Coordinates of C-alpha atoms in Angstrom, one line a residue:
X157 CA -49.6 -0.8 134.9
X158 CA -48.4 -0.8 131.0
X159 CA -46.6 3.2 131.1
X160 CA -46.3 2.8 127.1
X161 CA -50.1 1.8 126.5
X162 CA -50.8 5.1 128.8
X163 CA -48.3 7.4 127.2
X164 CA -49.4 6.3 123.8
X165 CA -53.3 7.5 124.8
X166 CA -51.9 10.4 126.4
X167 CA -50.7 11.4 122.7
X168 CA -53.4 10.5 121.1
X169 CA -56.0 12.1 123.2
X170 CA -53.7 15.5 122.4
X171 CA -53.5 14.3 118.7
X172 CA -53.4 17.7 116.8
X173 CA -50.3 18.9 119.5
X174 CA -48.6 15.9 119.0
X175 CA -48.7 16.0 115.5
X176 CA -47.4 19.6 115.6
X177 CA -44.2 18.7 117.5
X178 CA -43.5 15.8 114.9
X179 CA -43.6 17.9 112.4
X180 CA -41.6 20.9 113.5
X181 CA -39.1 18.4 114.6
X182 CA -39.4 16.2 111.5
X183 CA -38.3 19.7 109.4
X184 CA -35.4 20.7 111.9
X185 CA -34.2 16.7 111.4
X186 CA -34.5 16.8 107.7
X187 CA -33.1 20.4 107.3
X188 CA -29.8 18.6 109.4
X189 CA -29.1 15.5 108.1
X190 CA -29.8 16.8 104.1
X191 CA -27.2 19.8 104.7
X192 CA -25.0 17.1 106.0
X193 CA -25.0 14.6 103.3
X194 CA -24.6 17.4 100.8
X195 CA -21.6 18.7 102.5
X196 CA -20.5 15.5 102.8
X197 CA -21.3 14.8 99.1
X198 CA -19.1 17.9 98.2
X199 CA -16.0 17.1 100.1
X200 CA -15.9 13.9 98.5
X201 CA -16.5 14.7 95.4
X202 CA -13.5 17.4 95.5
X203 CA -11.4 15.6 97.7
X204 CA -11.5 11.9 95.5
X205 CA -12.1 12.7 92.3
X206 CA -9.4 15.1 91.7
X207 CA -7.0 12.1 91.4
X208 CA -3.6 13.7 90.4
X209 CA -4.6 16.2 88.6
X210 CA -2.4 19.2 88.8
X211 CA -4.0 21.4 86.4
X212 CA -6.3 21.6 83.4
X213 CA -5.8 23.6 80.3
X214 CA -8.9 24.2 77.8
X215 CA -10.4 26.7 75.8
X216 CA -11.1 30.4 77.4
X217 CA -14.2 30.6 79.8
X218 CA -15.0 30.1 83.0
X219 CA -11.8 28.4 85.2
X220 CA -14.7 26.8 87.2
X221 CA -16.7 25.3 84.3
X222 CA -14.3 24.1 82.8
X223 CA -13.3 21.8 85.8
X224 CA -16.6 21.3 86.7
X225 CA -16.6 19.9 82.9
X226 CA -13.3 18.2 82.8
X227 CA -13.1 17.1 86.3
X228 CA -16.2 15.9 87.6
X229 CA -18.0 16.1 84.4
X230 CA -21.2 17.9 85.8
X231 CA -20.9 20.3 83.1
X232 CA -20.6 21.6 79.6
X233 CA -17.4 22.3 77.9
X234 CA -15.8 26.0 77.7
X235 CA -15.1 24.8 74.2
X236 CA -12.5 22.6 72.3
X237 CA -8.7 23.4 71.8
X238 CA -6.5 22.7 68.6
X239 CA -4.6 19.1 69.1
X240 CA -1.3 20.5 67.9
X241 CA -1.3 23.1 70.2
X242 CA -1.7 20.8 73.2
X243 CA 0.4 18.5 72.3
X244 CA 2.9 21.6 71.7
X245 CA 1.9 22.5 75.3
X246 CA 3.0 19.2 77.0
X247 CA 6.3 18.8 75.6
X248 CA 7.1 21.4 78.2
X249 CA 9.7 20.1 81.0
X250 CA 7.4 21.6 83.9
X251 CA 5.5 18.6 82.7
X252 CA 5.5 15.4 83.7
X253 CA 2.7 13.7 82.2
X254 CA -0.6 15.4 79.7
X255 CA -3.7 13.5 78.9
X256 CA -6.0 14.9 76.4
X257 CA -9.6 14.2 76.8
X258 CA -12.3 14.7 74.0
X259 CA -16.2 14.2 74.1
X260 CA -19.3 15.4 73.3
X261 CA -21.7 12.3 72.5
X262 CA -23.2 10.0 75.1
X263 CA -25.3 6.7 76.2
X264 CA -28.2 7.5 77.9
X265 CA -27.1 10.2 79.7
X266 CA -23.2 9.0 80.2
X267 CA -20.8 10.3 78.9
X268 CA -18.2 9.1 76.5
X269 CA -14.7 10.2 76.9
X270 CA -11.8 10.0 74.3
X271 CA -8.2 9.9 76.0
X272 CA -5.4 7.7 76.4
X273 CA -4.7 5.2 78.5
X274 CA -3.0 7.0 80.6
X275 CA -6.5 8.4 82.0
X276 CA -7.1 5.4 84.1
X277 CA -3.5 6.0 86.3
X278 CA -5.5 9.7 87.4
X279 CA -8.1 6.9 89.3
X280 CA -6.2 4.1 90.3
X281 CA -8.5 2.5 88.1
X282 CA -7.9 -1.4 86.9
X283 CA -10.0 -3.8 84.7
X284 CA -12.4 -6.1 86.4
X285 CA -12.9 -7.7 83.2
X286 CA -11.9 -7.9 79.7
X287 CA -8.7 -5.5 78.1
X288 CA -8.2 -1.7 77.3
X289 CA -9.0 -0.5 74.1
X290 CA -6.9 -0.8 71.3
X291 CA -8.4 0.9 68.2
X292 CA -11.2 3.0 67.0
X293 CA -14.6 2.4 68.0
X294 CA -14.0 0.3 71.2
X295 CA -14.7 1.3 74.8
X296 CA -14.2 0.9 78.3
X297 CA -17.1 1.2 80.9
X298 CA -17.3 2.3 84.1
X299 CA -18.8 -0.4 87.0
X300 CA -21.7 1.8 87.3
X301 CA -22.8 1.7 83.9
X302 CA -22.2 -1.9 83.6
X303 CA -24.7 -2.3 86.7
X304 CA -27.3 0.0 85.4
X305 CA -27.4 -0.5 81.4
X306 CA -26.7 -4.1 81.9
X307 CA -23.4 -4.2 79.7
X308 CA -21.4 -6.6 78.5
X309 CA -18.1 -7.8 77.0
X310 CA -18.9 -7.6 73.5
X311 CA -22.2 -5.7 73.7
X312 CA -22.5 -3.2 71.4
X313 CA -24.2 0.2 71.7
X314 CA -24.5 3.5 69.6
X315 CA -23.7 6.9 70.6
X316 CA -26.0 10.1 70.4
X317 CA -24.6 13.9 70.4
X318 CA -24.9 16.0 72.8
X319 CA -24.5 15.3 77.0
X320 CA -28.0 14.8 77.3
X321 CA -30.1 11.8 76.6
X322 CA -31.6 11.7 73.2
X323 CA -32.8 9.3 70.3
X324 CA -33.0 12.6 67.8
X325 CA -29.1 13.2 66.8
X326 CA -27.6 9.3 66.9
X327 CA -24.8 8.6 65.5
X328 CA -24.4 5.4 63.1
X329 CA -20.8 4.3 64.3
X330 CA -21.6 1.1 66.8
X331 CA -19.1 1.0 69.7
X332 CA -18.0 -2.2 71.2
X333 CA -17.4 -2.4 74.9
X334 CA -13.9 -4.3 75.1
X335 CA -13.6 -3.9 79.1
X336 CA -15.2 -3.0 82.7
X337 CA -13.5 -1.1 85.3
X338 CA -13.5 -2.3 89.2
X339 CA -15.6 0.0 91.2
X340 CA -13.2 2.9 92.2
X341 CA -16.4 5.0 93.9
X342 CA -15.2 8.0 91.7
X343 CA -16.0 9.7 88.6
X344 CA -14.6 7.4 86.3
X345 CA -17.5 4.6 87.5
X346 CA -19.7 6.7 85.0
X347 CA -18.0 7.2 82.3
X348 CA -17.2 5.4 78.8
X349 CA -13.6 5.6 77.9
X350 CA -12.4 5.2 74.2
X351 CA -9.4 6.8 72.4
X352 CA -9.4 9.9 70.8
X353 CA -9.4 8.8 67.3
X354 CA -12.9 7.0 68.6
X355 CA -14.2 10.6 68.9
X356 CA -12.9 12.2 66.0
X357 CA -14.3 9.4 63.3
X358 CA -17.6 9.6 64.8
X359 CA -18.0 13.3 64.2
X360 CA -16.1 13.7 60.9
X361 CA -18.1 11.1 59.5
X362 CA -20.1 12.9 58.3
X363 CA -17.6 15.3 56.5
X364 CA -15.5 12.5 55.2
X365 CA -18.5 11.4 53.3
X366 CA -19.3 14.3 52.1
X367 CA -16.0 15.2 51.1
X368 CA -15.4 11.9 49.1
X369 CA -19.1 12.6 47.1
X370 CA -17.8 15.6 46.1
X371 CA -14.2 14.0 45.3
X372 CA -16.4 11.5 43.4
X373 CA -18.0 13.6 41.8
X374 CA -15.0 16.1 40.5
X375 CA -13.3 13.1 39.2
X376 CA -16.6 12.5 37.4
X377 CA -16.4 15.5 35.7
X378 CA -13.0 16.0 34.8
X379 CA -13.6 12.2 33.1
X380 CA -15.8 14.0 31.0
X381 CA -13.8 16.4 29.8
X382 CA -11.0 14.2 29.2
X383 CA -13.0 12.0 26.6
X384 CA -14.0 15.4 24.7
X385 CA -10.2 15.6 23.8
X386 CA -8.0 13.7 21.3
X387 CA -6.2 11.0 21.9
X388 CA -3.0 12.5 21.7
X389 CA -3.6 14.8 24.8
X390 CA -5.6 11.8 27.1
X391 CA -2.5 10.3 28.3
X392 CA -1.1 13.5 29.6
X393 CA -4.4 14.7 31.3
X394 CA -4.8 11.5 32.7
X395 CA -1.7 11.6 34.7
X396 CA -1.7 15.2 35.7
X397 CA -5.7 14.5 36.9
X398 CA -4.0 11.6 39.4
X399 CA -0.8 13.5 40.2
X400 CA -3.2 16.7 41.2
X401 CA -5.4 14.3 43.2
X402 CA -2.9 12.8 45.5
X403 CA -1.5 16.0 46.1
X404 CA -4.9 17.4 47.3
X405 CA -5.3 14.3 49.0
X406 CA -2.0 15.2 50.8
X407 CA -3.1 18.4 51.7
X408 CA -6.5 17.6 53.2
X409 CA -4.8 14.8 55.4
X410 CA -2.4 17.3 56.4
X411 CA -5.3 20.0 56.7
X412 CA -7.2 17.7 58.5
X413 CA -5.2 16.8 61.3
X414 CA -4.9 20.5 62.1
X415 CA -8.2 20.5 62.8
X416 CA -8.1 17.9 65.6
X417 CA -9.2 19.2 68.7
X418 CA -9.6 18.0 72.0
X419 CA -11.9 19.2 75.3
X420 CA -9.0 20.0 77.4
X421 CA -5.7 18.3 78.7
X422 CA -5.3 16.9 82.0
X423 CA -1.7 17.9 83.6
X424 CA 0.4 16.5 86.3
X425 CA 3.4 18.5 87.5
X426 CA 7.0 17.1 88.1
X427 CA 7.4 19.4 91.1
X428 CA 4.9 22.2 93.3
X429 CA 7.2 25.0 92.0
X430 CA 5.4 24.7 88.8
X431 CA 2.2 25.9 89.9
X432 CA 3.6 29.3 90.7
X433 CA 4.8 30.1 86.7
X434 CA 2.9 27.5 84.2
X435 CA -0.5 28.5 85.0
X436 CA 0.6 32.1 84.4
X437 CA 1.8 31.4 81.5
X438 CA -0.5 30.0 79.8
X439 CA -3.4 32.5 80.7
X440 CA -0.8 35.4 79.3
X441 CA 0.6 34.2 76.6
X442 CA -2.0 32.1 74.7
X443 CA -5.4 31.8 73.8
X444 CA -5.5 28.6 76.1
X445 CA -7.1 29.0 80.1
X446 CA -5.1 27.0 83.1
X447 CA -7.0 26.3 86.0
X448 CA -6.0 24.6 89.3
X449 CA -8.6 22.3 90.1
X450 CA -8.0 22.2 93.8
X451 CA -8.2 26.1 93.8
X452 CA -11.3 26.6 91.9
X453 CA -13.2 23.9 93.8
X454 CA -11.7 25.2 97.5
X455 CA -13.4 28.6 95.9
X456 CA -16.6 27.4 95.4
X457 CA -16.5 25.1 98.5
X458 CA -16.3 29.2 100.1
X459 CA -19.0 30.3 98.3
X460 CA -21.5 27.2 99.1
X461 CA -20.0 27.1 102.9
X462 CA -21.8 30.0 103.4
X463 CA -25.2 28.9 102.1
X464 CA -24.7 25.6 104.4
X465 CA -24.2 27.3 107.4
X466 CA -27.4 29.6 106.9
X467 CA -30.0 26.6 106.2
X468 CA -27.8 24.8 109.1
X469 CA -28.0 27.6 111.4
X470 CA -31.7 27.8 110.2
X471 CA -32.4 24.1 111.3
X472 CA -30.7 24.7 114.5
X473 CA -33.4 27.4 115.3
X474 CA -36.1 25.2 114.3
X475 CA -34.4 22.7 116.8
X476 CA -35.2 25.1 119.0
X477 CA -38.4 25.6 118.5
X478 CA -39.1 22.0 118.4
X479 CA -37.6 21.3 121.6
X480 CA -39.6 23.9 123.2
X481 CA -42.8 23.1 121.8
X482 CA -42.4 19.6 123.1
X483 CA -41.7 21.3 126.4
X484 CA -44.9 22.9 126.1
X485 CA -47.1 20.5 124.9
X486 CA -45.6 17.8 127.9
X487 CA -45.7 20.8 130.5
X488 CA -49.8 21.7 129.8
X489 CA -50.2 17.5 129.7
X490 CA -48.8 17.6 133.2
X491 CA -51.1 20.8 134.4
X492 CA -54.0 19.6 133.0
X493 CA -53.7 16.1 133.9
X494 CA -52.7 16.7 137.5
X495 CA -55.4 14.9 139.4
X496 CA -54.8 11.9 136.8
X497 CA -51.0 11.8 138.1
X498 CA -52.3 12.3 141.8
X499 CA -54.7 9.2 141.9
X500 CA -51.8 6.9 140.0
X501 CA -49.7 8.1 143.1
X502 CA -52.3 7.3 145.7
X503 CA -52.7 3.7 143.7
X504 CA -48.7 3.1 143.9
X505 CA -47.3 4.7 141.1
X506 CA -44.0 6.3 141.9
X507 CA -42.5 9.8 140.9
X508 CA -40.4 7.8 139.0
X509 CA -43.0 6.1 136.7
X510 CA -44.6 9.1 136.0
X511 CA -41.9 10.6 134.9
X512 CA -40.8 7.4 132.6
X513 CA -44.3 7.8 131.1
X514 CA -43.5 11.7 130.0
X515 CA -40.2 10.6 128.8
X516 CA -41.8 7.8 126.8
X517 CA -44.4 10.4 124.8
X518 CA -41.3 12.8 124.0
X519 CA -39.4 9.6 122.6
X520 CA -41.9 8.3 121.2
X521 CA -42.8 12.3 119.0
X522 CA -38.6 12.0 118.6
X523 CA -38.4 8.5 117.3
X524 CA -41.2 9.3 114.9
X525 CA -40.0 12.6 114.0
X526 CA -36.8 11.2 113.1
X527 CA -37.9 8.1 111.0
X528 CA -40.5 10.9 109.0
X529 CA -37.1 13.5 108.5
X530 CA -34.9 10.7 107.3
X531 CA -38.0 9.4 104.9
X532 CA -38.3 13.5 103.8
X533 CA -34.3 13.5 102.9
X534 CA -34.0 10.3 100.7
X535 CA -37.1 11.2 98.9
X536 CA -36.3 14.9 98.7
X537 CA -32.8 14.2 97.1
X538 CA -34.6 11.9 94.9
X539 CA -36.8 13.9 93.1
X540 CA -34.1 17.2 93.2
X541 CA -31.1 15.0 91.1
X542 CA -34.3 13.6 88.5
X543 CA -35.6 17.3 88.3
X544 CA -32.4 19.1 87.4
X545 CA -31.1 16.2 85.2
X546 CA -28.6 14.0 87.5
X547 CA -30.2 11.3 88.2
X548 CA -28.3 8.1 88.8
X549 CA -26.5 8.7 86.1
X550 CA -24.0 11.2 87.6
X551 CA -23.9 9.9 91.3
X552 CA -22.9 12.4 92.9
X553 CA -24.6 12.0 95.8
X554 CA -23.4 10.0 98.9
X555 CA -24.9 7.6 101.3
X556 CA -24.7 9.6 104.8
X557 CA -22.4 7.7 107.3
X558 CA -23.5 6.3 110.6
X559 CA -21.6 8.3 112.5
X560 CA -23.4 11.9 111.0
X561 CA -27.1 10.2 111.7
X562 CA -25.6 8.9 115.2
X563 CA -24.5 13.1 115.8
X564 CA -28.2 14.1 115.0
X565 CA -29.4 11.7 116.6
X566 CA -27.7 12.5 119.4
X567 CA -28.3 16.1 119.3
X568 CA -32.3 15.3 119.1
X569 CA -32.1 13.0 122.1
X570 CA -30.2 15.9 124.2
X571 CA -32.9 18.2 123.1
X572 CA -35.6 15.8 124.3
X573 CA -34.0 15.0 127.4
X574 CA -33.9 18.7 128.1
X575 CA -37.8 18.9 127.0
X576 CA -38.6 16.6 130.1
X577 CA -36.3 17.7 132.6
X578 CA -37.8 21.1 132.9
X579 CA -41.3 19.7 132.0
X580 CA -41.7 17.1 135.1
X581 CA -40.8 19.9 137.5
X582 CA -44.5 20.2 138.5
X583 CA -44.5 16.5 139.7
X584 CA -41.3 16.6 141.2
X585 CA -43.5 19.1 143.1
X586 CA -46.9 17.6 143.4
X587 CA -49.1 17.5 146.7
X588 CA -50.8 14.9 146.0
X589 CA -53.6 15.9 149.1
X590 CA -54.3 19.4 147.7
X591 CA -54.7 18.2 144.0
X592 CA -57.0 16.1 145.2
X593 CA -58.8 18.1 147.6
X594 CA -59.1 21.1 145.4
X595 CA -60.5 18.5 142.6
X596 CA -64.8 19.1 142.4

């Protein structure tokens, strides 16, 4: 007697029931194990890509957008900050070490990040291959976008504006990839790292160009003029004309690196007691914003917690209800199938089989169940990072570990198990002589 053949036509004879218990339990499953790898998803992304990052200063907004945006780069800046006036800020002894970052272009959806080198110490990040950049227009890549764009030493790429994908606003400037980074599995596998100067050339580009037509074309002018006087007078003209130009030349370079700015700057501490005044400071007494990143993203780990514990208690319920709609559907089987299970004990079939053929239809509705909620979590995540613009790209999702699919799974098969004790009751109790005596 083959108990999986029978337990298998016991399901399908009872198709539309069956079919119901998968999928109540196939929601409750994928409710569970999608809250889990999102929590899991958020803890990691807080608790490893923080690096050593003490605090971030930037322009007045939101604290959490602007770590969101500086941190973890899921966001859009607050706005930019003068140069001087960071560079003023780190010279502060509370201080031990301030990297500036600057950005606002990208490669097909990754971002490009000006900073020093000293960015790469936040990550424990090391070359796999090639060197660190050097000077304008050269970059490092993360091992993510290596893998996905296909990039090499040497390849060369251009930039478009904006942190979203585009081919409308492209900048000309070509940017040479000089080095990949090792895998690190944090933020920095998806970023492009060049200096600042990288960033500023590409957007004043423009400007500088424009500036130098109209220098061009002043000079032009004033050429003219000269030639209308006498001779006598060229000479002089002709040297105040260059003597005026330098010194506007002077002040523009001057006036032009005060207008450097940067994103934000990245700040490690020499000890803890600075976190108690600096951040104060700053927020009080200029028109820069400090924000702790640990603090802000422990905030909204509070406000999400609560939003994971409602869908989670909601897939517990549906648990529940799973469980005891298997109960019922393997109960009624039993009841209605009662002179069935008395002739296969008259023909030598023990309590015992019958019982391992009631376990086998609930295992078989939880094995499917399961396989179908797992299938409904990868796909689901799938399409919910391409609809609201992640992707791939960010990666902010992680693989769930074996041991959280081994909890729910263990959950389901305790749930199951309970299903069947309290369904085979009735043939624990079976007369086999008055089922079959009552039976027309």
């Amino acid at each position: 007697m083959n108990i999986w053949k029978i337990s298998i036509k016991n399901l399908k004879s009872k198709s539309f029931y069956t079919f119901l218990s998968i999928i109540i339990l196939a929601l409750s499953i994928t409710l569970l194990l999608g809250i889990q790898q999102l929590k899991s998803s958020f803890k990691y992304q807080m608790e490893n890509n923080l690096g050593d990052i003490d605090l971030v200063v930037g322009a007045k907004g939101s604290p959490l957008q602007l770590i969101l945006a500086s941190v973890l780069h899921l966001d859009n800046p607050t706005g930019n900050i003068k140069y001087n006036e960071a560079k003023k800020l780190s010279k502060n002894p509370l201080i031990k070490s301030a990297v500036p970052i600057s950005y606002g272009d990208n490669y097909k959806g990754y971002r490009i990040v000006g900073t020093t080198n000293e960015f790469f110490s936040f990550y424990n990040a090391e070359l796999e291959k090639g060197r660190l950049v050097e000077k304008s227009m050269e970059v490092v890549i993360g091992s993510n976008i290596a893998n996905q764009q296909n990039l090499k030493i040497g390849d060369t790429f251009v930039s478009s504006h904006g942190l979203v994908e585009n081919t409308i606003d492209v900048h000309d400037d070509e940017l040479t990839v000089v080095g990949i980074l090792k895998p690190t599995q944090k933020v920095i596998d998806r970023l492009i790292i060049t200096n600042l100067q990288s960033v500023w050339d590409v957007h004043n580009h423009e400007d500088h160009d424009e500036s130098e037509h109209n220098a061009h074309e002043e000079d032009h002018n004033e050429n003219e003029d000269t030639h209308m006087h006498d001779d006598h007078d060229e000479d002089e003209h002709e040297q105040h004309d260059e003597e005026t130009h330098k010194l506007e030349e002077h002040h523009a370079h001057e006036h032009h690196d005060d207008d450097k700015e940067i994103t934000s700057l990245l700040i490690r501490f020499r000890s803890p007691a600075a976190f108690l005044t600096f951040p104060r400071k700053v927020n009080e007494s200029s028109n820069l914003q400090a924000a702790i990143p640990r603090y802000e993203l422990d905030r909204l780990y509070q406000y999400t917690s609560v939003g994971f514990k409602t869908i989670t208690w909601i897939a517990y319920l549906i648990l529940i209800i799973s469980g005891i709609t298997i109960f019922i559907n393997l109960y009624k089987m039993i009841k209605e199938r009662a002179f069935d299970l008395a002739l296969l004990r008259t023909y030598g079939a023990s309590n015992f089989q019958i019982i391992k053929m009631v376990a086998y239809e609930a295992l078989i509705v939880a094995f499917t169940a399961f396989a179908l909620g797992f299938i409904l979590v990868k796909t689901g995540l799938y399409f919910m990072l391409k609809f609201t613009n992640f992707g791939y790209k960010q990666n902010i999702i992680r693989e769930l570990e074996f041991q959280d699919i081994l909890q729910i799974g263990v959950l389901v098969f305790i749930m199951v198990t309970l299903s069947v004790a309290l369904a085979i009751y009735p043939i624990l109790k079976m007369n086999i002589s008055t089922i079959l005596s009552n039976e027309k």
